[in-house]
PDB file of C-alpha atoms in Angstrom:
ATOM      1  CA  MET L  96       0.019  -0.015  -0.054  1.00 47.00           C
ATOM      2  CA  SER L  97       1.177   3.475  -0.732  1.00 57.00           C
ATOM      3  CA  ASP L  98       2.034   5.993   1.991  1.00 79.00           C
ATOM      4  CA  PHE L  99      -1.203   7.964   2.256  1.00 86.00           C
ATOM      5  CA  ARG L 100       0.794  10.973   3.648  1.00 90.00           C
ATOM      6  CA  LEU L 101       2.590  11.398   0.317  1.00 89.00           C
ATOM      7  CA  LYS L 102      -0.817  11.465  -1.484  1.00 88.00           C
ATOM      8  CA  VAL L 103      -2.141  14.034   0.919  1.00 90.00           C
ATOM      9  CA  PHE L 104       0.934  16.159   0.459  1.00 92.00           C
ATOM     10  CA  TYR L 105       0.768  15.674  -3.408  1.00 89.00           C
ATOM     11  CA  ILE L 106      -2.823  16.895  -3.628  1.00 88.00           C
ATOM     12  CA  ALA L 107      -2.227  19.807  -1.182  1.00 91.00           C
ATOM     13  CA  ALA L 108       0.896  20.759  -3.072  1.00 91.00           C
ATOM     14  CA  LYS L 109      -0.874  20.712  -6.432  1.00 87.00           C
ATOM     15  CA  ASN L 110      -3.705  22.801  -5.127  1.00 87.00           C
ATOM     16  CA  LEU L 111      -1.765  24.865  -2.667  1.00 90.00           C
ATOM     17  CA  SER L 112      -4.712  24.355  -0.388  1.00 91.00           C
ATOM     18  CA  PHE L 113      -5.396  22.022   2.659  1.00 90.00           C
ATOM     19  CA  THR L 114      -9.030  22.776   2.188  1.00 88.00           C
ATOM     20  CA  LYS L 115      -9.197  21.437  -1.481  1.00 88.00           C
ATOM     21  CA  ALA L 116      -6.938  18.505  -0.498  1.00 89.00           C
ATOM     22  CA  ALA L 117      -9.314  17.543   2.313  1.00 89.00           C
ATOM     23  CA  LYS L 118     -12.440  17.779  -0.087  1.00 86.00           C
ATOM     24  CA  GLU L 119     -10.625  15.727  -2.827  1.00 83.00           C
ATOM     25  CA  LEU L 120      -9.530  13.037  -0.454  1.00 85.00           C
ATOM     26  CA  PHE L 121     -12.727  12.895   1.605  1.00 84.00           C
ATOM     27  CA  VAL L 122     -10.835  13.560   4.933  1.00 88.00           C
ATOM     28  CA  SER L 123     -11.067  16.378   7.443  1.00 90.00           C
ATOM     29  CA  GLN L 124      -8.732  19.489   7.193  1.00 90.00           C
ATOM     30  CA  PRO L 125      -7.237  18.710  10.560  1.00 90.00           C
ATOM     31  CA  ALA L 126      -6.358  15.155   9.243  1.00 91.00           C
ATOM     32  CA  VAL L 127      -4.581  16.839   6.146  1.00 91.00           C
ATOM     33  CA  THR L 128      -2.644  19.033   8.563  1.00 91.00           C
ATOM     34  CA  LYS L 129      -1.679  16.051  10.688  1.00 92.00           C
ATOM     35  CA  HIS L 130      -0.368  14.112   7.765  1.00 92.00           C
ATOM     36  CA  ILE L 131       1.568  17.066   6.402  1.00 92.00           C
ATOM     37  CA  GLN L 132       3.043  17.595  10.054  1.00 92.00           C
ATOM     38  CA  GLU L 133       4.145  14.017  10.115  1.00 92.00           C
ATOM     39  CA  LEU L 134       5.896  14.311   6.894  1.00 93.00           C
ATOM     40  CA  GLU L 135       7.729  17.429   8.051  1.00 92.00           C
ATOM     41  CA  THR L 136       8.762  15.780  11.244  1.00 92.00           C
ATOM     42  CA  ALA L 137      10.047  12.647   9.359  1.00 91.00           C
ATOM     43  CA  TYR L 138      12.104  14.785   6.962  1.00 92.00           C
ATOM     44  CA  GLN L 139      12.959  17.497   9.556  1.00 93.00           C
ATOM     45  CA  ALA L 140      12.004  20.169   7.062  1.00 92.00           C
ATOM     46  CA  ARG L 141       9.151  22.648   6.617  1.00 92.00           C
ATOM     47  CA  LEU L 142       7.239  21.759   3.403  1.00 94.00           C
ATOM     48  CA  PHE L 143       4.948  24.803   3.153  1.00 93.00           C
ATOM     49  CA  ASP L 144       5.233  28.463   3.903  1.00 91.00           C
ATOM     50  CA  ARG L 145       2.052  29.772   5.494  1.00 84.00           C
ATOM     51  CA  THR L 146       1.111  33.501   4.964  1.00 81.00           C
ATOM     52  CA  GLY L 147      -2.382  34.183   6.188  1.00 77.00           C
ATOM     53  CA  ASN L 148      -4.642  31.938   4.017  1.00 77.00           C
ATOM     54  CA  LYS L 149      -1.985  31.480   1.404  1.00 84.00           C
ATOM     55  CA  LEU L 150       0.275  28.427   0.918  1.00 89.00           C
ATOM     56  CA  ALA L 151       3.592  28.238  -0.873  1.00 92.00           C
ATOM     57  CA  LEU L 152       6.013  25.336  -1.308  1.00 93.00           C
ATOM     58  CA  THR L 153       9.336  25.710   0.448  1.00 94.00           C
ATOM     59  CA  PRO L 154      12.452  24.392  -1.308  1.00 93.00           C
ATOM     60  CA  ALA L 155      12.049  21.140   0.625  1.00 94.00           C
ATOM     61  CA  GLY L 156       8.341  21.042  -0.555  1.00 92.00           C
ATOM     62  CA  LYS L 157       9.337  21.614  -4.108  1.00 92.00           C
ATOM     63  CA  LEU L 158      11.883  18.682  -3.854  1.00 92.00           C
ATOM     64  CA  LEU L 159       9.330  16.338  -2.420  1.00 92.00           C
ATOM     65  CA  LEU L 160       6.817  17.238  -5.033  1.00 90.00           C
ATOM     66  CA  SER L 161       9.192  16.622  -7.839  1.00 88.00           C
ATOM     67  CA  HIS L 162       9.556  13.050  -6.569  1.00 89.00           C
ATOM     68  CA  CYS L 163       5.990  12.386  -5.652  1.00 87.00           C
ATOM     69  CA  GLU L 164       4.548  11.736  -9.042  1.00 78.00           C
ATOM     70  CA  THR L 165       6.995   9.078  -9.854  1.00 81.00           C
ATOM     71  CA  ILE L 166       6.707   7.493  -6.452  1.00 86.00           C
ATOM     72  CA  LEU L 167       2.838   7.433  -6.523  1.00 81.00           C
ATOM     73  CA  SER L 168       2.965   6.164 -10.070  1.00 75.00           C
ATOM     74  CA  ASP L 169       5.307   3.276  -9.065  1.00 78.00           C
ATOM     75  CA  TYR L 170       2.888   2.488  -6.220  1.00 77.00           C
ATOM     76  CA  ARG L 171       0.138   2.236  -8.579  1.00 73.00           C
ATOM     77  CA  GLN L 172       2.056  -0.055 -10.841  1.00 71.00           C
ATOM     78  CA  LEU L 173       3.128  -2.258  -7.922  1.00 75.00           C
ATOM     79  CA  GLU L 174      -0.477  -2.566  -6.726  1.00 72.00           C
ATOM     80  CA  TYR L 175      -1.603  -3.557 -10.265  1.00 66.00           C
ATOM     81  CA  GLU L 176       1.067  -6.186 -10.653  1.00 69.00           C
ATOM     82  CA  MET L 177       0.603  -7.621  -7.270  1.00 71.00           C
ATOM     83  CA  HIS L 178      -3.137  -8.149  -7.706  1.00 64.00           C
ATOM     84  CA  LEU L 179      -2.518  -9.582 -11.238  1.00 63.00           C
ATOM     85  CA  LEU L 180      -0.849 -12.477  -9.348  1.00 61.00           C
ATOM     86  CA  ASN L 181      -4.381 -13.432  -8.052  1.00 66.00           C
ATOM     87  CA  ASN L 182      -6.001 -12.589 -11.495  1.00 62.00           C
ATOM     88  CA  GLU L 183      -7.390  -9.420 -10.061  1.00 62.00           C
ATOM     89  CA  TYR L 184      -7.522  -6.168 -12.155  1.00 63.00           C
ATOM     90  CA  THR L 185      -7.249  -3.268  -9.781  1.00 71.00           C
ATOM     91  CA  GLY L 186      -5.708   0.081  -9.232  1.00 76.00           C
ATOM     92  CA  GLU L 187      -6.630   3.681 -10.231  1.00 81.00           C
ATOM     93  CA  LEU L 188      -7.200   5.383 -13.534  1.00 87.00           C
ATOM     94  CA  ARG L 189      -7.731   9.180 -13.676  1.00 91.00           C
ATOM     95  CA  LEU L 190      -9.674  10.259 -16.807  1.00 95.00           C
ATOM     96  CA  GLY L 191     -10.470  13.636 -18.192  1.00 96.00           C
ATOM     97  CA  ALA L 192     -12.846  14.487 -21.037  1.00 95.00           C
ATOM     98  CA  SER L 193     -13.897  17.542 -22.876  1.00 91.00           C
ATOM     99  CA  THR L 194     -17.522  18.450 -22.270  1.00 87.00           C
ATOM    100  CA  THR L 195     -19.028  17.082 -25.436  1.00 88.00           C
ATOM    101  CA  ILE L 196     -17.274  13.749 -25.216  1.00 93.00           C
ATOM    102  CA  ALA L 197     -18.136  13.507 -21.448  1.00 93.00           C
ATOM    103  CA  GLN L 198     -21.781  14.164 -22.006  1.00 91.00           C
ATOM    104  CA  TYR L 199     -22.616  12.224 -25.270  1.00 91.00           C
ATOM    105  CA  PHE L 200     -19.950   9.586 -25.786  1.00 92.00           C
ATOM    106  CA  LEU L 201     -18.512   8.262 -22.568  1.00 94.00           C
ATOM    107  CA  PRO L 202     -21.407   7.534 -20.211  1.00 93.00           C
ATOM    108  CA  GLN L 203     -22.213   4.048 -21.656  1.00 93.00           C
ATOM    109  CA  ILE L 204     -18.640   3.149 -22.037  1.00 95.00           C
ATOM    110  CA  LEU L 205     -17.774   4.144 -18.398  1.00 95.00           C
ATOM    111  CA  ALA L 206     -20.811   2.206 -17.084  1.00 94.00           C
ATOM    112  CA  GLU L 207     -19.750  -1.039 -18.995  1.00 93.00           C
ATOM    113  CA  PHE L 208     -16.157  -0.541 -18.052  1.00 91.00           C
ATOM    114  CA  ILE L 209     -16.862  -0.359 -14.401  1.00 91.00           C
ATOM    115  CA  ASN L 210     -19.207  -3.291 -14.501  1.00 90.00           C
ATOM    116  CA  ARG L 211     -16.457  -5.323 -16.110  1.00 86.00           C
ATOM    117  CA  TYR L 212     -13.543  -4.145 -13.773  1.00 85.00           C
ATOM    118  CA  PRO L 213     -15.320  -3.226 -10.530  1.00 86.00           C
ATOM    119  CA  SER L 214     -12.099  -3.389  -8.448  1.00 81.00           C
ATOM    120  CA  LEU L 215     -10.551  -0.584 -10.540  1.00 83.00           C
ATOM    121  CA  HIS L 216     -10.972   2.913  -9.096  1.00 84.00           C
ATOM    122  CA  LEU L 217     -12.012   5.132 -11.893  1.00 90.00           C
ATOM    123  CA  SER L 218     -12.446   8.835 -11.721  1.00 91.00           C
ATOM    124  CA  MET L 219     -13.192  11.484 -14.456  1.00 92.00           C
ATOM    125  CA  THR L 220     -12.913  15.112 -14.682  1.00 91.00           C
ATOM    126  CA  SER L 221     -15.105  17.054 -17.270  1.00 92.00           C
ATOM    127  CA  ALA L 222     -14.030  20.481 -18.567  1.00 90.00           C
ATOM    128  CA  ASN L 223     -13.233  22.122 -21.886  1.00 87.00           C
ATOM    129  CA  THR L 224     -10.307  20.920 -24.018  1.00 89.00           C
ATOM    130  CA  GLN L 225      -7.800  23.439 -22.759  1.00 88.00           C
ATOM    131  CA  ALA L 226      -8.527  22.570 -19.134  1.00 90.00           C
ATOM    132  CA  ILE L 227      -8.069  18.830 -19.867  1.00 93.00           C
ATOM    133  CA  GLU L 228      -4.880  19.368 -21.616  1.00 93.00           C
ATOM    134  CA  HIS L 229      -3.630  21.430 -18.690  1.00 91.00           C
ATOM    135  CA  ALA L 230      -4.663  18.654 -16.255  1.00 91.00           C
ATOM    136  CA  LEU L 231      -2.484  16.165 -18.268  1.00 91.00           C
ATOM    137  CA  LEU L 232       0.451  18.432 -18.339  1.00 89.00           C
ATOM    138  CA  CYS L 233       0.226  18.903 -14.578  1.00 84.00           C
ATOM    139  CA  HIS L 234      -0.120  15.145 -13.944  1.00 83.00           C
ATOM    140  CA  ASP L 235      -3.633  15.618 -12.424  1.00 86.00           C
ATOM    141  CA  ILE L 236      -5.062  12.937 -14.922  1.00 91.00           C
ATOM    142  CA  ASP L 237      -3.555   9.976 -16.709  1.00 90.00           C
ATOM    143  CA  LEU L 238      -5.538   9.929 -19.925  1.00 94.00           C
ATOM    144  CA  GLY L 239      -7.750  12.601 -21.735  1.00 95.00           C
ATOM    145  CA  LEU L 240     -10.308  12.513 -24.491  1.00 95.00           C
ATOM    146  CA  VAL L 241     -10.630  15.893 -26.217  1.00 94.00           C
ATOM    147  CA  GLU L 242     -11.993  17.713 -29.204  1.00 86.00           C
ATOM    148  CA  GLY L 243     -10.638  20.601 -31.321  1.00 75.00           C
ATOM    149  CA  ILE L 244      -7.701  21.206 -33.585  1.00 78.00           C
ATOM    150  CA  VAL L 245      -4.980  22.661 -31.356  1.00 76.00           C
ATOM    151  CA  ARG L 246      -2.192  20.170 -30.812  1.00 84.00           C
ATOM    152  CA  LEU L 247       0.321  20.724 -27.810  1.00 89.00           C
ATOM    153  CA  PRO L 248       3.749  19.241 -28.613  1.00 90.00           C
ATOM    154  CA  GLU L 249       4.165  17.880 -25.072  1.00 91.00           C
ATOM    155  CA  LEU L 250       1.072  15.587 -25.670  1.00 93.00           C
ATOM    156  CA  LYS L 251       0.346  12.708 -27.997  1.00 91.00           C
ATOM    157  CA  TYR L 252      -2.956  12.656 -29.897  1.00 93.00           C
ATOM    158  CA  GLU L 253      -4.738   9.551 -31.302  1.00 91.00           C
ATOM    159  CA  PRO L 254      -7.793  10.391 -33.424  1.00 91.00           C
ATOM    160  CA  LEU L 255     -10.739   8.235 -32.382  1.00 92.00           C
ATOM    161  CA  LEU L 256     -13.943   9.662 -33.917  1.00 92.00           C
ATOM    162  CA  LYS L 257     -14.840  12.055 -36.749  1.00 91.00           C
ATOM    163  CA  ASP L 258     -17.451  14.444 -35.581  1.00 91.00           C
ATOM    164  CA  GLU L 259     -19.414  17.050 -37.713  1.00 92.00           C
ATOM    165  CA  LEU L 260     -20.673  20.322 -36.286  1.00 95.00           C
ATOM    166  CA  VAL L 261     -24.075  21.362 -37.546  1.00 95.00           C
ATOM    167  CA  ALA L 262     -26.118  24.539 -37.459  1.00 96.00           C
ATOM    168  CA  VAL L 263     -29.444  24.036 -35.676  1.00 96.00           C
ATOM    169  CA  VAL L 264     -32.533  26.023 -34.777  1.00 96.00           C
ATOM    170  CA  HIS L 265     -35.352  25.026 -32.501  1.00 96.00           C
ATOM    171  CA  LYS L 266     -38.680  24.041 -34.170  1.00 94.00           C
ATOM    172  CA  SER L 267     -40.323  27.247 -32.624  1.00 93.00           C
ATOM    173  CA  ASN L 268     -37.593  29.406 -34.201  1.00 92.00           C
ATOM    174  CA  ARG L 269     -39.095  32.333 -36.343  1.00 90.00           C
ATOM    175  CA  LEU L 270     -35.919  33.170 -38.415  1.00 87.00           C
ATOM    176  CA  PRO L 271     -36.741  33.317 -42.079  1.00 86.00           C
ATOM    177  CA  VAL L 272     -34.280  30.591 -43.153  1.00 85.00           C
ATOM    178  CA  GLY L 273     -34.855  27.443 -45.165  1.00 87.00           C
ATOM    179  CA  ASP L 274     -33.022  24.243 -44.933  1.00 90.00           C
ATOM    180  CA  GLU L 275     -29.895  25.698 -46.521  1.00 93.00           C
ATOM    181  CA  ILE L 276     -28.109  29.130 -46.184  1.00 94.00           C
ATOM    182  CA  THR L 277     -25.112  30.649 -47.708  1.00 93.00           C
ATOM    183  CA  VAL L 278     -22.018  31.838 -45.755  1.00 92.00           C
ATOM    184  CA  GLU L 279     -23.017  35.351 -46.396  1.00 91.00           C
ATOM    185  CA  GLN L 280     -26.354  34.750 -44.861  1.00 93.00           C
ATOM    186  CA  LEU L 281     -24.709  33.072 -41.854  1.00 93.00           C
ATOM    187  CA  LYS L 282     -22.999  36.299 -41.051  1.00 93.00           C
ATOM    188  CA  GLU L 283     -26.320  37.978 -40.400  1.00 93.00           C
ATOM    189  CA  ILE L 284     -27.979  35.354 -38.289  1.00 95.00           C
ATOM    190  CA  PRO L 285     -27.757  35.680 -34.434  1.00 96.00           C
ATOM    191  CA  LEU L 286     -25.587  32.831 -33.148  1.00 96.00           C
ATOM    192  CA  VAL L 287     -25.081  31.200 -29.827  1.00 96.00           C
ATOM    193  CA  LEU L 288     -21.847  29.296 -29.580  1.00 96.00           C
ATOM    194  CA  ARG L 289     -19.545  27.484 -26.937  1.00 93.00           C
ATOM    195  CA  GLU L 290     -17.132  29.434 -24.809  1.00 90.00           C
ATOM    196  CA  ARG L 291     -13.534  30.370 -25.474  1.00 88.00           C
ATOM    197  CA  GLY L 292     -11.157  27.457 -24.734  1.00 84.00           C
ATOM    198  CA  SER L 293     -13.690  24.919 -26.064  1.00 86.00           C
ATOM    199  CA  GLY L 294     -12.657  22.527 -28.757  1.00 84.00           C
ATOM    200  CA  THR L 295     -15.883  23.324 -30.502  1.00 89.00           C
ATOM    201  CA  LEU L 296     -15.235  27.002 -30.882  1.00 92.00           C
ATOM    202  CA  ASP L 297     -11.679  26.276 -32.095  1.00 90.00           C
ATOM    203  CA  VAL L 298     -13.047  24.175 -34.952  1.00 92.00           C
ATOM    204  CA  ILE L 299     -15.691  26.677 -35.915  1.00 94.00           C
ATOM    205  CA  GLU L 300     -12.988  29.402 -36.059  1.00 94.00           C
ATOM    206  CA  SER L 301     -10.804  27.212 -38.189  1.00 92.00           C
ATOM    207  CA  ALA L 302     -13.644  26.457 -40.627  1.00 93.00           C
ATOM    208  CA  LEU L 303     -14.467  30.070 -40.997  1.00 94.00           C
ATOM    209  CA  LYS L 304     -10.872  30.804 -41.839  1.00 93.00           C
ATOM    210  CA  THR L 305     -11.111  28.522 -44.881  1.00 92.00           C
ATOM    211  CA  ARG L 306     -13.671  31.124 -46.249  1.00 92.00           C
ATOM    212  CA  ASN L 307     -11.458  34.056 -45.159  1.00 92.00           C
ATOM    213  CA  LEU L 308     -13.799  34.953 -42.321  1.00 92.00           C
ATOM    214  CA  LYS L 309     -13.174  35.714 -38.673  1.00 92.00           C
ATOM    215  CA  LEU L 310     -15.426  35.005 -35.802  1.00 93.00           C
ATOM    216  CA  SER L 311     -15.739  38.718 -35.132  1.00 92.00           C
ATOM    217  CA  ALA L 312     -17.540  39.076 -38.475  1.00 92.00           C
ATOM    218  CA  MET L 313     -20.322  36.701 -37.152  1.00 94.00           C
ATOM    219  CA  ASN L 314     -23.239  37.990 -35.365  1.00 95.00           C
ATOM    220  CA  VAL L 315     -22.504  36.184 -32.090  1.00 95.00           C
ATOM    221  CA  ARG L 316     -25.147  37.008 -29.384  1.00 94.00           C
ATOM    222  CA  LEU L 317     -23.846  34.835 -26.626  1.00 95.00           C
ATOM    223  CA  PHE L 318     -21.127  32.298 -25.759  1.00 96.00           C
ATOM    224  CA  LEU L 319     -22.227  29.503 -23.329  1.00 94.00           C
ATOM    225  CA  GLY L 320     -20.225  26.966 -21.387  1.00 89.00           C
ATOM    226  CA  GLY L 321     -21.979  23.800 -22.521  1.00 88.00           C
ATOM    227  CA  THR L 322     -23.869  22.232 -25.454  1.00 92.00           C
ATOM    228  CA  GLU L 323     -26.936  21.621 -23.182  1.00 94.00           C
ATOM    229  CA  SER L 324     -27.061  25.295 -22.266  1.00 95.00           C
ATOM    230  CA  ILE L 325     -27.048  26.173 -25.999  1.00 96.00           C
ATOM    231  CA  LYS L 326     -29.864  23.716 -26.767  1.00 96.00           C
ATOM    232  CA  SER L 327     -31.850  25.155 -23.757  1.00 96.00           C
ATOM    233  CA  PHE L 328     -31.252  28.775 -24.916  1.00 96.00           C
ATOM    234  CA  LEU L 329     -32.305  27.942 -28.369  1.00 96.00           C
ATOM    235  CA  LYS L 330     -35.810  26.823 -27.227  1.00 95.00           C
ATOM    236  CA  TYR L 331     -36.464  30.357 -26.142  1.00 94.00           C
ATOM    237  CA  SER L 332     -34.583  32.485 -28.716  1.00 93.00           C
ATOM    238  CA  ASN L 333     -34.783  33.217 -32.366  1.00 93.00           C
ATOM    239  CA  SER L 334     -31.080  32.360 -32.798  1.00 95.00           C
ATOM    240  CA  MET L 335     -28.997  29.584 -34.388  1.00 96.00           C
ATOM    241  CA  GLY L 336     -26.472  27.265 -32.548  1.00 96.00           C
ATOM    242  CA  ILE L 337     -23.566  25.228 -34.025  1.00 96.00           C
ATOM    243  CA  VAL L 338     -23.155  22.018 -32.086  1.00 95.00           C
ATOM    244  CA  SER L 339     -21.895  18.390 -32.486  1.00 93.00           C
ATOM    245  CA  PHE L 340     -24.261  16.297 -34.504  1.00 92.00           C
ATOM    246  CA  LEU L 341     -23.767  13.634 -31.806  1.00 89.00           C
ATOM    247  CA  SER L 342     -25.287  16.011 -29.218  1.00 92.00           C
ATOM    248  CA  ILE L 343     -28.382  16.907 -31.175  1.00 93.00           C
ATOM    249  CA  ALA L 344     -29.169  13.766 -33.280  1.00 90.00           C
ATOM    250  CA  GLU L 345     -31.923  12.518 -30.821  1.00 91.00           C
ATOM    251  CA  GLU L 346     -33.743  15.924 -30.873  1.00 95.00           C
ATOM    252  CA  VAL L 347     -33.563  16.163 -34.645  1.00 94.00           C
ATOM    253  CA  ALA L 348     -35.103  12.700 -34.949  1.00 92.00           C
ATOM    254  CA  LYS L 349     -37.943  13.822 -32.734  1.00 94.00           C
ATOM    255  CA  GLY L 350     -38.423  16.968 -34.720  1.00 95.00           C
ATOM    256  CA  GLU L 351     -37.531  19.279 -31.859  1.00 96.00           C
ATOM    257  CA  PHE L 352     -34.613  20.733 -33.716  1.00 96.00           C
ATOM    258  CA  ARG L 353     -33.889  21.396 -37.441  1.00 95.00           C
ATOM    259  CA  ILE L 354     -30.553  21.198 -39.097  1.00 95.00           C
ATOM    260  CA  ILE L 355     -29.636  24.066 -41.381  1.00 95.00           C
ATOM    261  CA  ASP L 356     -27.039  23.288 -44.102  1.00 95.00           C
ATOM    262  CA  ILE L 357     -24.469  25.927 -44.588  1.00 94.00           C
ATOM    263  CA  ASN L 358     -23.559  25.767 -48.302  1.00 93.00           C
ATOM    264  CA  GLY L 359     -19.774  25.589 -48.841  1.00 90.00           C
ATOM    265  CA  LEU L 360     -18.817  25.367 -45.234  1.00 92.00           C
ATOM    266  CA  GLU L 361     -17.877  21.949 -43.738  1.00 91.00           C
ATOM    267  CA  ILE L 362     -17.189  21.965 -39.945  1.00 93.00           C
ATOM    268  CA  THR L 363     -15.582  18.741 -38.935  1.00 91.00           C
ATOM    269  CA  ARG L 364     -13.100  17.661 -36.105  1.00 90.00           C
ATOM    270  CA  HIS L 365     -11.676  14.566 -34.540  1.00 91.00           C
ATOM    271  CA  PHE L 366     -12.360  13.447 -31.017  1.00 92.00           C
ATOM    272  CA  CYS L 367      -8.809  12.272 -29.792  1.00 93.00           C
ATOM    273  CA  ILE L 368      -7.385  10.189 -27.107  1.00 94.00           C
ATOM    274  CA  VAL L 369      -4.502  12.149 -25.596  1.00 94.00           C
ATOM    275  CA  HIS L 370      -1.754  11.430 -23.002  1.00 91.00           C
ATOM    276  CA  ARG L 371       1.696  12.524 -22.055  1.00 89.00           C
ATOM    277  CA  HIS L 372       4.637  11.338 -24.215  1.00 83.00           C
ATOM    278  CA  GLY L 373       6.388   8.418 -22.510  1.00 74.00           C
ATOM    279  CA  HIS L 374       3.518   8.037 -20.005  1.00 68.00           C
ATOM    280  CA  ASP L 375       2.264   4.547 -20.452  1.00 67.00           C
ATOM    281  CA  ASN L 376       0.619   2.187 -17.893  1.00 73.00           C
ATOM    282  CA  PRO L 377      -1.525  -0.874 -18.125  1.00 78.00           C
ATOM    283  CA  HIS L 378      -4.727   0.942 -16.996  1.00 81.00           C
ATOM    284  CA  ILE L 379      -4.410   3.374 -19.857  1.00 87.00           C
ATOM    285  CA  ASN L 380      -3.846   0.510 -22.391  1.00 85.00           C
ATOM    286  CA  LYS L 381      -6.698  -1.426 -20.998  1.00 86.00           C
ATOM    287  CA  PHE L 382      -9.158   1.532 -21.198  1.00 91.00           C
ATOM    288  CA  VAL L 383      -8.088   2.516 -24.701  1.00 92.00           C
ATOM    289  CA  GLN L 384      -8.441  -1.133 -25.899  1.00 90.00           C
ATOM    290  CA  TYR L 385     -11.878  -1.377 -24.390  1.00 91.00           C
ATOM    291  CA  VAL L 386     -13.014   1.996 -26.138  1.00 94.00           C
ATOM    292  CA  ARG L 387     -11.919   0.658 -29.419  1.00 92.00           C
ATOM    293  CA  GLN L 388     -13.698  -2.681 -28.817  1.00 91.00           C
ATOM    294  CA  TYR L 389     -16.856  -0.772 -28.003  1.00 93.00           C
ATOM    295  CA  LEU L 390     -16.663   1.148 -31.214  1.00 93.00           C
ATOM    296  CA  GLN L 391     -16.129  -2.019 -33.216  1.00 92.00           C
ATOM    297  CA  ARG L 392     -19.303  -3.373 -31.742  1.00 92.00           C
ATOM    298  CA  LYS L 393     -21.216  -0.193 -32.443  1.00 91.00           C
ATOM    299  CA  LYS L 394     -20.029  -0.278 -36.023  1.00 90.00           C
ATOM    300  CA  LYS L 395     -21.360  -3.772 -36.554  1.00 90.00           C
ATOM    301  CA  GLU L 396     -24.595  -2.768 -35.055  1.00 91.00           C
ATOM    302  CA  GLY L 397     -25.017   0.129 -37.500  1.00 88.00           C
ATOM    303  CA  ASP L 398     -24.972   2.655 -34.609  1.00 88.00           C
ATOM    304  CA  ILE L 399     -24.106   6.254 -35.381  1.00 85.00           C
ATOM    305  CA  ILE L 400     -21.184   6.158 -32.943  1.00 89.00           C
ATOM    306  CA  GLY L 401     -19.705   3.225 -34.833  1.00 87.00           C
ATOM    307  CA  GLN L 402     -20.073   4.979 -38.127  1.00 87.00           C
ATOM    308  CA  MET L 403     -18.032   7.943 -36.719  1.00 89.00           C
ATOM    309  CA  ALA L 404     -15.117   5.709 -35.588  1.00 90.00           C
ATOM    310  CA  ILE L 405     -11.685   5.805 -37.135  1.00 84.00           C
ATOM    311  CA  ASN L 406      -8.439   3.848 -36.541  1.00 66.00           C
ATOM    312  CA  LEU L 407     -10.144   0.778 -35.185  1.00 55.00           C
ATOM    313  CA  GLU L 408      -7.362  -1.523 -36.203  1.00 53.00           C
TER     314      GLU L 408
END
């Protein structure tokens, strides 16, 4: 078993907050303080400087933090290999997913994966693409699933699905638009889009550039922090949204929303698996393998998710 005190220190050091560490680890704040004090006594060094309500790492704290990720990773690997001796699959996998993927792609996969490997402790963070990439770089998660077109050189991206972004209006919308519009008409229509930092907005901006257009040329009325918020807003507004087809397919089939084709403008992107270069562990490999097997099954069933899949070999 790993030294829980090191995990407490690691979480506190990453957040520079004993309160956040206590919440994340489901322990009391006095318990966090006690564990940190025990480490300081063991190493005969102060790990944090405390100024009012602010924490900062001391040189000793920075040194310990630099070793913690490797130590905790080795503990996870040891736990995995020891349990394999008894044919048990256990350990910890920390996932992060951008909002669209977390809401519309992962739920069934996660439910099936947990049922198959009940002894594996799985956690997931949902945020926009930039936040997930940042969490990977900070070693806060092991594996990410993101959307968008920006690629950071420190991370490795593996395309998983090809997604199309579509323009939609609610059935009650009174905009004078047919089933198809031109790019010039698009410039005049009030739009509601995802927020800055989202992979969705990155892709929209990139597609507009292919037509020598900037986002600032569009009539954007509002930026919202999630696709569900956009869909809800469109129910009460004569505006148009641009969202993942995956997120709106069910409502379109029911007649609640209508897709508007934008002539000459294709907005597509890849959903990608992303992880740090050189960071490989059996939990990551097992999950990625399971996702690809899930997609192969969906493709055979003729499901829309399966049709979007790429690189299944």
